[in-house]
Coordinates of C-alpha atoms in Angstrom, one line a residue:
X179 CA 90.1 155.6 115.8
X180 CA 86.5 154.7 116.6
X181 CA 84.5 156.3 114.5
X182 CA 87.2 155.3 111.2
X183 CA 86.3 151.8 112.4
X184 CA 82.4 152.8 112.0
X185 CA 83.0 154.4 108.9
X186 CA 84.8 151.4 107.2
X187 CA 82.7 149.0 108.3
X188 CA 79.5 151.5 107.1
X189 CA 81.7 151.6 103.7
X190 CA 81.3 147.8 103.9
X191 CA 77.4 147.4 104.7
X192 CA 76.7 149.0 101.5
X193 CA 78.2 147.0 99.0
X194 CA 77.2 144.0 100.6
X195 CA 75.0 141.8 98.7
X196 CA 73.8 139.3 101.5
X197 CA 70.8 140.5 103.4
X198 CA 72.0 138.2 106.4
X199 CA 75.4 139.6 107.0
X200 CA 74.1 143.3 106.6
X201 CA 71.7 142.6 109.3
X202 CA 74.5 140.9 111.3
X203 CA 76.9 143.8 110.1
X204 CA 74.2 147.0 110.9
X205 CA 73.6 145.5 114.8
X206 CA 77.3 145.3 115.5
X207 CA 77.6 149.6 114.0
X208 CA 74.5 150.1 115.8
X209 CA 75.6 148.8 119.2
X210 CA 78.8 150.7 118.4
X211 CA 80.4 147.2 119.3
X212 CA 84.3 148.7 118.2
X213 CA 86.0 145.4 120.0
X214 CA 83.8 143.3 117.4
X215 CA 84.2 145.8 114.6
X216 CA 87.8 145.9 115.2
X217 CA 88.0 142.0 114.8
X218 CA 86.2 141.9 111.8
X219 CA 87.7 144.9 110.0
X220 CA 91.8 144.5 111.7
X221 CA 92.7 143.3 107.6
X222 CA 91.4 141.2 104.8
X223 CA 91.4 136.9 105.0
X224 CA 94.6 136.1 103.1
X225 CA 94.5 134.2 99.8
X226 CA 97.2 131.9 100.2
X227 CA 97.6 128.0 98.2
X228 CA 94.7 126.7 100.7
X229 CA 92.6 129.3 99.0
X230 CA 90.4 131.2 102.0
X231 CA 89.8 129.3 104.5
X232 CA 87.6 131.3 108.0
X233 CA 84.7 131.7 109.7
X234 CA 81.4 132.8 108.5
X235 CA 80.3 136.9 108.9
X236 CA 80.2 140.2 107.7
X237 CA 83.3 141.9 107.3
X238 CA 86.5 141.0 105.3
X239 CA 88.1 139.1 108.1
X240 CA 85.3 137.1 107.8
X241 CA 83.9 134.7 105.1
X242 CA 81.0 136.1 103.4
X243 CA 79.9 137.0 100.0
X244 CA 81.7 140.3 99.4
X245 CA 85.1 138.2 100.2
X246 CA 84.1 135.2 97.9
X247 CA 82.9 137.5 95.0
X248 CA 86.7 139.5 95.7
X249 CA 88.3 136.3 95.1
X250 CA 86.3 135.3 92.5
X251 CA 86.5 138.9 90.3
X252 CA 90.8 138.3 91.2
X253 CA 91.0 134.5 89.9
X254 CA 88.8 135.9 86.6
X255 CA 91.6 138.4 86.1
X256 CA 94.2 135.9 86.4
X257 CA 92.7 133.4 84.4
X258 CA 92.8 136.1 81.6
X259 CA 96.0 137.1 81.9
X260 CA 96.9 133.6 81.6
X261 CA 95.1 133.9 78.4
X262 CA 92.4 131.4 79.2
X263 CA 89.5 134.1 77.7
X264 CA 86.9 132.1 76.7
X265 CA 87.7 128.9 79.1
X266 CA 85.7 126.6 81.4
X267 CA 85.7 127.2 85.6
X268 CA 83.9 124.2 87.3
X269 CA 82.9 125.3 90.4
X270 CA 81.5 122.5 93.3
X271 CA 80.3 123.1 96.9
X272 CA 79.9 120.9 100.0
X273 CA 76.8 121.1 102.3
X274 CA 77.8 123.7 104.6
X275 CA 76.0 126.9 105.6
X276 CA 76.4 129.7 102.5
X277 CA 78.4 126.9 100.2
X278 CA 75.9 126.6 97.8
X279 CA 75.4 130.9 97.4
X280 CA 79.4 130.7 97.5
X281 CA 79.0 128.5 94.5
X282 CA 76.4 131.1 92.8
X283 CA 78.3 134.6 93.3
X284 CA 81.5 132.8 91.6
X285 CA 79.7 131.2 88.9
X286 CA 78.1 134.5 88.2
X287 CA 81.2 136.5 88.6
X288 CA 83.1 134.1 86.1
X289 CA 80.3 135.0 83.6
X290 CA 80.4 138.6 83.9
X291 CA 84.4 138.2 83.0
X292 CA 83.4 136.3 80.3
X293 CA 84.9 133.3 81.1
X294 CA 82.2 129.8 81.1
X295 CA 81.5 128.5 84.0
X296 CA 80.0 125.6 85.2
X297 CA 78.2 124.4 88.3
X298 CA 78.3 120.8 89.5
X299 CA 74.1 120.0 90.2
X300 CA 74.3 119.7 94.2
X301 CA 76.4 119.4 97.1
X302 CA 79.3 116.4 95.9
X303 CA 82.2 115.3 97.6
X304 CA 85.4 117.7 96.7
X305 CA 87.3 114.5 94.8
X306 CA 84.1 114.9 92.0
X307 CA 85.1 118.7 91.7
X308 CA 88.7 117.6 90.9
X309 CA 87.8 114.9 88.4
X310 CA 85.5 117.3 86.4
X311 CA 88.4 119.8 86.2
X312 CA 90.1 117.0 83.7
X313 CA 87.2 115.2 82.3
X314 CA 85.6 118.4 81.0
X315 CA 88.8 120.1 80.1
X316 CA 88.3 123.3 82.6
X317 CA 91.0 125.7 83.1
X318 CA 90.3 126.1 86.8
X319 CA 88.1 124.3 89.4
X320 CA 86.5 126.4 92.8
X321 CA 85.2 124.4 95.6
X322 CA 83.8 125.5 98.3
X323 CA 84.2 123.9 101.6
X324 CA 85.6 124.0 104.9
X325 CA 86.7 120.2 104.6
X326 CA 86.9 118.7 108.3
X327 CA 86.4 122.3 110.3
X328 CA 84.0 123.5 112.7
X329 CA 80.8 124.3 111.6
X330 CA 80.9 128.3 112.2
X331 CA 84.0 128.2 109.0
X332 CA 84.0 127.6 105.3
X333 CA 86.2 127.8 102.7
X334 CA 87.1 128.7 98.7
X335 CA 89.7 125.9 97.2
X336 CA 90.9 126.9 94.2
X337 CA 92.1 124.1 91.8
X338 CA 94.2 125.1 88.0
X339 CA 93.7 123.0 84.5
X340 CA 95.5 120.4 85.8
X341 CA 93.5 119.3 88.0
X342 CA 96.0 120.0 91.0
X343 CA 95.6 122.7 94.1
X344 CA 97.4 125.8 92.9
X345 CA 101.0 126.5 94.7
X346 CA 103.1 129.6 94.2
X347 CA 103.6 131.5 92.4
X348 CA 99.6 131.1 91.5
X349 CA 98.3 132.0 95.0
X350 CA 100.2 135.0 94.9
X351 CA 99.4 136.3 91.5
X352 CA 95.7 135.7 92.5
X353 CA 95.9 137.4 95.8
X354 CA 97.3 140.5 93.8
X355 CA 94.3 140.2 91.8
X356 CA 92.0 140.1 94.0
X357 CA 93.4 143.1 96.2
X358 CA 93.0 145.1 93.0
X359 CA 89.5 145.0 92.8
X360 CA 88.7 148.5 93.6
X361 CA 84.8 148.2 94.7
X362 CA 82.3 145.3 94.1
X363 CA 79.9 147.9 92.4
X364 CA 83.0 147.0 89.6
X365 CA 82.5 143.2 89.3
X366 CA 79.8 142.3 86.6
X367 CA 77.2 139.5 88.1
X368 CA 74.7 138.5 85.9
X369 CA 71.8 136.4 86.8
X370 CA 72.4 133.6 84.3
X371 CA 74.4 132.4 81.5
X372 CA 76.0 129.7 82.8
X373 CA 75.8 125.8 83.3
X374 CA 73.9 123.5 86.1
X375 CA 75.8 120.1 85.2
X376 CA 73.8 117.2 85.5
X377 CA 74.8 113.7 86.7
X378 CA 76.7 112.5 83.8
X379 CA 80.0 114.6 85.2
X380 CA 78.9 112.5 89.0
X381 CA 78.9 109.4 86.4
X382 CA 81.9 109.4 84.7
X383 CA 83.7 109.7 88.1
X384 CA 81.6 106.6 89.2
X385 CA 82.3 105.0 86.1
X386 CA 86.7 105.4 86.8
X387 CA 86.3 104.3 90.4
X388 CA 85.9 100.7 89.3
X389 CA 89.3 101.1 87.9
X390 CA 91.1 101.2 91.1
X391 CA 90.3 97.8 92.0
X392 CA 91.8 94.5 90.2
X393 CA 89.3 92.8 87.6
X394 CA 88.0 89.1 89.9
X395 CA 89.7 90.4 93.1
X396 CA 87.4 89.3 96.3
X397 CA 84.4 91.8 97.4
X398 CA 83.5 89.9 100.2
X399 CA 84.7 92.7 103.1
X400 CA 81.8 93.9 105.3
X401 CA 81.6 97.5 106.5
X402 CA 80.1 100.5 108.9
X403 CA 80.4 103.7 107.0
X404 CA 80.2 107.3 108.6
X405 CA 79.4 110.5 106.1
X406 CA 80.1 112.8 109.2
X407 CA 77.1 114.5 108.1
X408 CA 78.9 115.0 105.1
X409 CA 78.5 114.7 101.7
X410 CA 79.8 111.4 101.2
X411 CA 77.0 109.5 101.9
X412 CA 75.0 109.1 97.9
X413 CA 78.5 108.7 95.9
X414 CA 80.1 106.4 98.6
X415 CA 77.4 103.8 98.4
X416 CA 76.8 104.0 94.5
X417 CA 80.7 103.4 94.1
X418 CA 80.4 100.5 96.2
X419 CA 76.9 98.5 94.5
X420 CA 78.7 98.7 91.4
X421 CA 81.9 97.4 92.5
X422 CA 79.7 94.8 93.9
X423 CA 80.7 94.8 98.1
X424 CA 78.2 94.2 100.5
X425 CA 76.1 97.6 101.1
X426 CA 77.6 98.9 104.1
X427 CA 75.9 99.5 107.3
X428 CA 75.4 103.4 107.8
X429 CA 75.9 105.6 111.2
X430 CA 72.6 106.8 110.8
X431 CA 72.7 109.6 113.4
X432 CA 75.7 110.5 110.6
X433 CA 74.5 110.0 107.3
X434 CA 72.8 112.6 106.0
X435 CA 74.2 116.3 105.4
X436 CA 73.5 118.8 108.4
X437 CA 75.9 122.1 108.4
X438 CA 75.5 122.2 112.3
X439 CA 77.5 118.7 112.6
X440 CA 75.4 118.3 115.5
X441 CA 76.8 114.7 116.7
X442 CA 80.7 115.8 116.9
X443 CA 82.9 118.1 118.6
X444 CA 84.8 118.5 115.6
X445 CA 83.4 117.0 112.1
X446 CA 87.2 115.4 111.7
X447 CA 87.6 111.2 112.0
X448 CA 90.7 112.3 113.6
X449 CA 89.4 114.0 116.7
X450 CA 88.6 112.6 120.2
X451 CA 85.1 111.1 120.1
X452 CA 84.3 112.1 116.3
X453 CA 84.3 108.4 115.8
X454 CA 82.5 106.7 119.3
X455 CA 79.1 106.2 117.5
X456 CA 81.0 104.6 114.1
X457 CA 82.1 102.5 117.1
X458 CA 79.2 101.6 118.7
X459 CA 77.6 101.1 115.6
X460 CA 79.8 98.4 114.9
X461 CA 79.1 96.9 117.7
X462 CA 75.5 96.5 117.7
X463 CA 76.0 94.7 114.6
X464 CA 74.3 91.7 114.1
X465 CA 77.2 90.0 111.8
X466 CA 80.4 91.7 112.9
X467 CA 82.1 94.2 109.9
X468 CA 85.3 93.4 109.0
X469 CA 85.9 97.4 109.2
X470 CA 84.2 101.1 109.5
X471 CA 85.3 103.6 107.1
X472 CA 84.5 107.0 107.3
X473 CA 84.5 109.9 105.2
X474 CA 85.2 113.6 106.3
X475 CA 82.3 116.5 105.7
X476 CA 83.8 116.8 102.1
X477 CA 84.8 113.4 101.2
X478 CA 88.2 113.7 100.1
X479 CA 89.4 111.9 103.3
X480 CA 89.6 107.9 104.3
X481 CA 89.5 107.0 107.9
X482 CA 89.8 103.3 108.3
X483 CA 89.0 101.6 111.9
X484 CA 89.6 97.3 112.7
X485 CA 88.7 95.4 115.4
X486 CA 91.7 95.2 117.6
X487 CA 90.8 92.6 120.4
X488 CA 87.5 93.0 121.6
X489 CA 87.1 96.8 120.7
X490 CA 87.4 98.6 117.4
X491 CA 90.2 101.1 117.2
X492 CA 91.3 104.0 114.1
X493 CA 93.9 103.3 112.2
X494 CA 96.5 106.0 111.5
X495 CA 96.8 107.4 108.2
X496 CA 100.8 106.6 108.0
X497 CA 99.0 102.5 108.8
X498 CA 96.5 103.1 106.1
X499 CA 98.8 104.6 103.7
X500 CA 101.8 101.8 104.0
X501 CA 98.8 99.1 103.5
X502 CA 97.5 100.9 100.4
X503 CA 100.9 100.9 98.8
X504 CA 101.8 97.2 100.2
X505 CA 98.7 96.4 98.3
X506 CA 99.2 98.4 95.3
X507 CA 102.7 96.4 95.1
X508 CA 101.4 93.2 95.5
X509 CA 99.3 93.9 92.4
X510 CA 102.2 95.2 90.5
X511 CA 101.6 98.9 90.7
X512 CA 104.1 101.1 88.6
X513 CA 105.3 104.8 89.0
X514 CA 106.2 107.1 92.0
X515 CA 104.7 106.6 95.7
X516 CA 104.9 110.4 97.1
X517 CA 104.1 111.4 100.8
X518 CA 104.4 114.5 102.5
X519 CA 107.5 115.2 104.8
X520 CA 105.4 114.7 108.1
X521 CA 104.1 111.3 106.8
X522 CA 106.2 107.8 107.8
X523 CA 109.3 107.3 106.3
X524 CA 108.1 103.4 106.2
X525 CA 107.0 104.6 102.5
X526 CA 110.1 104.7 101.4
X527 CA 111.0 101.6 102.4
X528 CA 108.1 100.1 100.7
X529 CA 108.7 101.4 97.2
X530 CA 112.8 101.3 97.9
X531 CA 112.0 97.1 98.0
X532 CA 109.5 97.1 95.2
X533 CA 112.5 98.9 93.3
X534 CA 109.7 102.1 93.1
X535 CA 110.3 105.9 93.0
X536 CA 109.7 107.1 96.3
X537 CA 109.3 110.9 96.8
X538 CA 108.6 113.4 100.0
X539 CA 107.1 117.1 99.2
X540 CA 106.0 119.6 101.6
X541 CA 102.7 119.2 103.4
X542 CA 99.4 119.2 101.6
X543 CA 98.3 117.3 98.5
X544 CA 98.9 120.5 96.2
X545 CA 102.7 119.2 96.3
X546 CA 101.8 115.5 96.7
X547 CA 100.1 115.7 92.8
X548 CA 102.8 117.2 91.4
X549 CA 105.2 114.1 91.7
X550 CA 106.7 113.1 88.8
X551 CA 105.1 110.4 87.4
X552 CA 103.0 109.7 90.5
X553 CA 100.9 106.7 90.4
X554 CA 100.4 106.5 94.8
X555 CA 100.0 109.6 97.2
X556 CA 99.5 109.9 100.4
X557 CA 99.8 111.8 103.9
X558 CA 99.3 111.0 107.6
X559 CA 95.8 113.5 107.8
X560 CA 93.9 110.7 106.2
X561 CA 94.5 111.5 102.5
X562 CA 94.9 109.3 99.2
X563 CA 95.5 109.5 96.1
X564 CA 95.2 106.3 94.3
X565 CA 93.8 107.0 91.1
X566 CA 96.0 109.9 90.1
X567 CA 95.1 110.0 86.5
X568 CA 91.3 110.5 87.3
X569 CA 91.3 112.8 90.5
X570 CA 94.8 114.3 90.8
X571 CA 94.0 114.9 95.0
X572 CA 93.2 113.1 98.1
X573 CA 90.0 110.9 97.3
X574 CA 88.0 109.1 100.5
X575 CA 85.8 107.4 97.4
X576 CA 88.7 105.4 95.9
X577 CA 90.4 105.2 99.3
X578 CA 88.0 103.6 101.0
X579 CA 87.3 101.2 97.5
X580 CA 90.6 100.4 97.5
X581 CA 91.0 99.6 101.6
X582 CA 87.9 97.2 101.3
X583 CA 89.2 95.6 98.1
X584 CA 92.7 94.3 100.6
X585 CA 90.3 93.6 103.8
X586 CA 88.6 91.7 101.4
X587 CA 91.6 89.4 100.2
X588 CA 93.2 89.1 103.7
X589 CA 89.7 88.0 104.7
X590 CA 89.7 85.1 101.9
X591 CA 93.6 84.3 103.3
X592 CA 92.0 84.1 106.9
X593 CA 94.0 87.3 107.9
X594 CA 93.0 91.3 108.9
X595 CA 94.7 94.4 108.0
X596 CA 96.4 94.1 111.4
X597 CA 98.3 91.0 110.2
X598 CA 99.1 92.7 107.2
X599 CA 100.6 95.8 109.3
X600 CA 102.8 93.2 111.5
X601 CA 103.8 91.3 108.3
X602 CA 105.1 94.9 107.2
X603 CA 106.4 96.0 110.7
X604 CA 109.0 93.0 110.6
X605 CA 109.8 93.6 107.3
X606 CA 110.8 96.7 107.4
X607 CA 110.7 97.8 111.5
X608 CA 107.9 99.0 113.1
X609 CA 107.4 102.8 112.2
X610 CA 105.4 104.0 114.9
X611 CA 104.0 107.4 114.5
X612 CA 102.4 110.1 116.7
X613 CA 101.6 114.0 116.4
X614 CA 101.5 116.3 119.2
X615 CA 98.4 119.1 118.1
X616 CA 98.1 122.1 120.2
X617 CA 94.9 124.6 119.2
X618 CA 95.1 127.7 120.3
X619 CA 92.7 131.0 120.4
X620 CA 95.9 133.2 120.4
X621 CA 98.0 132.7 117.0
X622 CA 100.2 134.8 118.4
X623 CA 101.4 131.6 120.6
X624 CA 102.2 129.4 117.4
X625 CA 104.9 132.1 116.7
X626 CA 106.2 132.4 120.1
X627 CA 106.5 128.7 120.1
X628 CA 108.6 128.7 116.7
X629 CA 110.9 131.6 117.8
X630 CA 111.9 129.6 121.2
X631 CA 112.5 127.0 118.9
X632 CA 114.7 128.8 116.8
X633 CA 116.1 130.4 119.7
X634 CA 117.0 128.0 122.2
X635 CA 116.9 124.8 119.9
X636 CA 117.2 121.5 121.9
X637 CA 119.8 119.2 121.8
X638 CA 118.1 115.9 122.8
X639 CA 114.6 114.5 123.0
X640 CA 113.6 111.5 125.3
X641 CA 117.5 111.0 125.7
X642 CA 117.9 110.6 121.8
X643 CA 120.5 113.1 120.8
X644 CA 119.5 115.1 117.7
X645 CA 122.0 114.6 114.9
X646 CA 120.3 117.3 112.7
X647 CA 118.2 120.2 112.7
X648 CA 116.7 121.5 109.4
X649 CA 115.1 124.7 109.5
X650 CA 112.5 124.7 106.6
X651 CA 112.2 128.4 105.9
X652 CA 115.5 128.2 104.1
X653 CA 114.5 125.4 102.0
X654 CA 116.4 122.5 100.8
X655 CA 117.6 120.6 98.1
X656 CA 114.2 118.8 97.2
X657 CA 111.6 121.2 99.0
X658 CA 110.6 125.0 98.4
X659 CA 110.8 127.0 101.7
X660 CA 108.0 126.4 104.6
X661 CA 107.4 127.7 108.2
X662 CA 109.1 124.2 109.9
X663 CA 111.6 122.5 111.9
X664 CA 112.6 118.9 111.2
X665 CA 115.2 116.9 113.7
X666 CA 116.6 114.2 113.2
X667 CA 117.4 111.7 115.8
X668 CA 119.1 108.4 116.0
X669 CA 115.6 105.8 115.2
X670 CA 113.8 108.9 115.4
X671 CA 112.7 112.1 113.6
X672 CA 110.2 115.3 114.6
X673 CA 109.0 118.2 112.3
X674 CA 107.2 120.8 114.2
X675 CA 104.8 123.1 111.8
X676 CA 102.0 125.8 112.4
X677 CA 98.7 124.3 110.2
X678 CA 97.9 125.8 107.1
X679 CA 94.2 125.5 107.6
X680 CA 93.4 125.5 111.3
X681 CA 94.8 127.5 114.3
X682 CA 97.3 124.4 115.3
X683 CA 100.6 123.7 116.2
X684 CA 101.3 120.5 114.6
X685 CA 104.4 118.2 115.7
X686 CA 104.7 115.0 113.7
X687 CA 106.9 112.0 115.4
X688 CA 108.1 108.9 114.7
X689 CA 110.4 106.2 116.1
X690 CA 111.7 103.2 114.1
X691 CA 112.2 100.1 116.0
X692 CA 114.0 97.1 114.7
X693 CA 112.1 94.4 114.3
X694 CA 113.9 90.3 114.5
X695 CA 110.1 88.3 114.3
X696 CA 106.7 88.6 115.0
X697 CA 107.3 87.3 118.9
X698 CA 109.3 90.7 119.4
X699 CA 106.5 92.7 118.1
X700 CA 104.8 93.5 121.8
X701 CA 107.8 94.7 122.9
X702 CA 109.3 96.8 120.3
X703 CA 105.2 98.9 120.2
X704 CA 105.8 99.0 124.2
X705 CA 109.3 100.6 123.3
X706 CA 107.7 102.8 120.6
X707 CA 105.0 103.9 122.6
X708 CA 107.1 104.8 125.3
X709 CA 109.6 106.7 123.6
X710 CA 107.3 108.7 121.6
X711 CA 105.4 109.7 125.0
X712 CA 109.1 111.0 126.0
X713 CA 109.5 113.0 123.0
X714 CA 105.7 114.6 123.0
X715 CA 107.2 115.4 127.0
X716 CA 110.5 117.0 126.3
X717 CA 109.3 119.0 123.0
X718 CA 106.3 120.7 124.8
X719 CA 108.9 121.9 127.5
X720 CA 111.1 123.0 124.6
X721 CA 108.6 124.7 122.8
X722 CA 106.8 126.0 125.7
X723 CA 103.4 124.5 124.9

């Protein structure tokens, strides 16, 4: 068994191109290190409709060149067969360690198939990627990025003509693809022969941001911004100079791209602590911001934090995507306001009184585009779509335009966003949402914790009986099958989901309170708060996390 593992992994080391994972690759077979070996070399990193998503090494468990020039020979093959010959692949990258050789090995491979391909000029946020996919007519998009993960991972994102994530029965066809590439002596990589854009793609995106905000509307909102030593830094502050805000103060320790993330845990504005110098940034201030945005690593998320008080807290993304849309009515928006299923169900509410389209897909903004005549999209892990005709995917660029353009008008009406979000919570109930994330080493657990699910479902949750259980694998009338639970209780509802893109269980909660007037407010979030702390209780016993 041993020595089979040395042998593939010898089979490996000489086909691959990158002198730093054959180094990495010929100490492990050296050291005879099988436990290693055996981790790396257990199966291949699945292609699924996140693309390839893992952590950086030799070995095709790992992410590495070898794997990314596998996945690019298999999308060239598809595209073919697709009968897109002679078309255009855009391909972007984000800051991390190997994105921009990522970005090389697939232009190159594209080249060799015979396809054009084109390279955006330097690390951009991910929402430029999926504009260029439209604007220049492409038939597919690659960018590569890890988004919000730790720094040890990246990723491959693989986008059709549409300008949309590709979903099934794409990912599969691809996967196929790329397991049928025998050897990568067989994948054609010349050295050149394809484009470098320059800035007038990055342009023309600047250029549409201004249309998300109303022509004469107020640009008075101060703000901190955080690139989480991302990318977001250079576009973020050109989109706002020439909608004309005040230049916002930057988290300096923050702003500038570093692939080690060296400041945070977890590069993610949703983790504990990833936003604590955003914070004390904002208060050192010498004119207090009205708000601090931050981008994730690749830009295509909005985190939105207010002063609450006398301290700043983060908004959730179900808070910052029912005042997005409450704004987008208010100006008279038209079209379809799509969320995900684990998002709050106080979007529907919203577009039911505006007399909107309202629509819920499955999880992940690869559904979210693909609603019928969508003109808002959002989900609860900081995501936005509200310029769907330019960048049809989550963009923190617009986002945060758009979130600055309504602090700015409640600032001229002497309000904040949290009068806006009580104004809303009387309305239509307060909607108070939670998760329960549990990461695990073991993925093994995620699956135990589904079975016992399945297998011992629970009848109640903090003393709420459940009126209905749906079991997403079997699909339903309006979504395509998905590893998920969803229960229903009476003023509440939980889904409980392994994450597509991190090692997670995720449970998503809410609990809708009635709401008489804005003096009953205190007490129906003390209710809220409560209850969901019950349900977070009982579910980990029932699911044995």
């Amino acid at each position: 068994m041993h020595e089979e593992l040395i042998a593939q992994a010898q089979a490996w080391l000489t086909e691959d191109p990158d002198p730093d994972t054959r180094t990495e690759l010929a100490r492990l077979i050296d050291a005879r290190d099988h436990t290693e070996l055996a981790a790396r070399f257990s199966g291949t990193l699945q292609f699924g409709t996140a693309g390839l998503r893992g952590e950086l090494g030799a070995g095709p468990m790992r992410m590495n060149r070898s794997v990314v020039i596998r996945a690019a020979a298999g999308l060239a093959a598809y595209l073919k067969k697709q009968g897109h010959d002679n078309g255009l692949v855009v391909i972007g990258y984000d800051a991390r360690h190997k994105s921009q050789d990522f970005a090389q090995d697939t232009a190159a491979v594209m080249t060799g198939a015979g396809l054009r391909a084109a390279v955006l000029p330097r690390p951009l946020p991910t929402p430029v990627l999926a504009f260029a996919i439209r604007h220049l007519g492409a038939v597919a998009g690659v960018e590569v990025t890890a988004s919000h993960n730790p720094p040890r991972d990246n990723g491959y994102k693989v986008y059709l003509g549409d300008g949309s994530q590709i979903v099934p029965p794409a990912d599969i066809d691809i996967a196929a693809e790329i397991a049928a590439v025998p050897s990568l002596t067989t994948v054609r990589r010349p050295t050149e022969g394809w484009d470098t854009l320059d800035d007038s793609v990055l342009d023309a995106y600047l250029a549409r941001t201004d249309a998300v905000l109303s022509g004469g509307s107020p640009r008075t909102a101060r703000t901190v911004y955080t690139a989480m030593h991302g990318v977001g830094k250079d576009v973020l502050l050109a989109a706002f100079a020439r909608a004309g805000f005040p230049e916002p103060v930057l988290v300096a320790e923050q702003a500038e791209p570093d692939p080690e993330f060296p400041t945070v845990a977890f590069p993610n504005p949703e983790e504990p602590g990833a936003m604590d110098l955003a914070f004390a940034t904002a208060r050192a201030g010498e004119t207090a911001p009205d708000l601090i945005i931050a981008n994730d690593p690749d830009a295509d998320r909005c985190a939105v934090a207010v002063q609450d008080g006398t301290d700043w807290r983060m908004l959730r993304g179900d808070e910052v995507g029912a005042l997005l849309a409450a704004h987008l009515v208010r100006r008279g928006a038209t079209g379809t306001f799509a969320e995900s299923i684990v998002s709050s169900s106080l979007l529907g509410r919203i577009a039911e009184k505006a007399g909107l389209p309202h629509v819920e897909t499955l999880t992940g903004f690869k559904w979210i585009a693909r609603a019928e005549g969508l003109r808002f999209g959002y989900e609860e892990a900081l995501g936005y779509c509200v310029d769907p005709d330019g960048v049809r995917d989550k963009d923190g660029i617009t986002a945060a335009l758009l979130i600055t353009e309504l602090a700015s008008q409640l600032k001229e009406e002497g309000r904040t966003l949290l009068d806006l979000l009580d104004d809303l919570a009387v309305e239509h109930g307060l909607h108070a949402t939670d998760q329960l994330s549990v990461r695990v080493e073991d993925l093994s657990l995620i699956a135990a914790a589904m079975r016992r699910l399945r297998e011992q479902p629970p009848t109640e949750l903090a003393g709420l009986p459940i009126t209905r259980t749906d079991d997403l694998t079997k699909g339903t009338a309006e979504l395509p099958p998905t590893d998920g639970l969803r229960y229903t209780l009476d003023g509440a509802r939980v889904i409980v989901r392994p994450s597509g893109t991190e090692p997670k269980l995720k449970c998503y909660l809410e609990v809708v309170i009635p709401v008489g007037s804005h003096k009953d407010l205190p007490e129906a979030r003390a209710k809220a708060t409560a209850l969901l702390e019950s349900i977070k209780h009982d579910l980990s016993t029932a699911a044995g996390i």
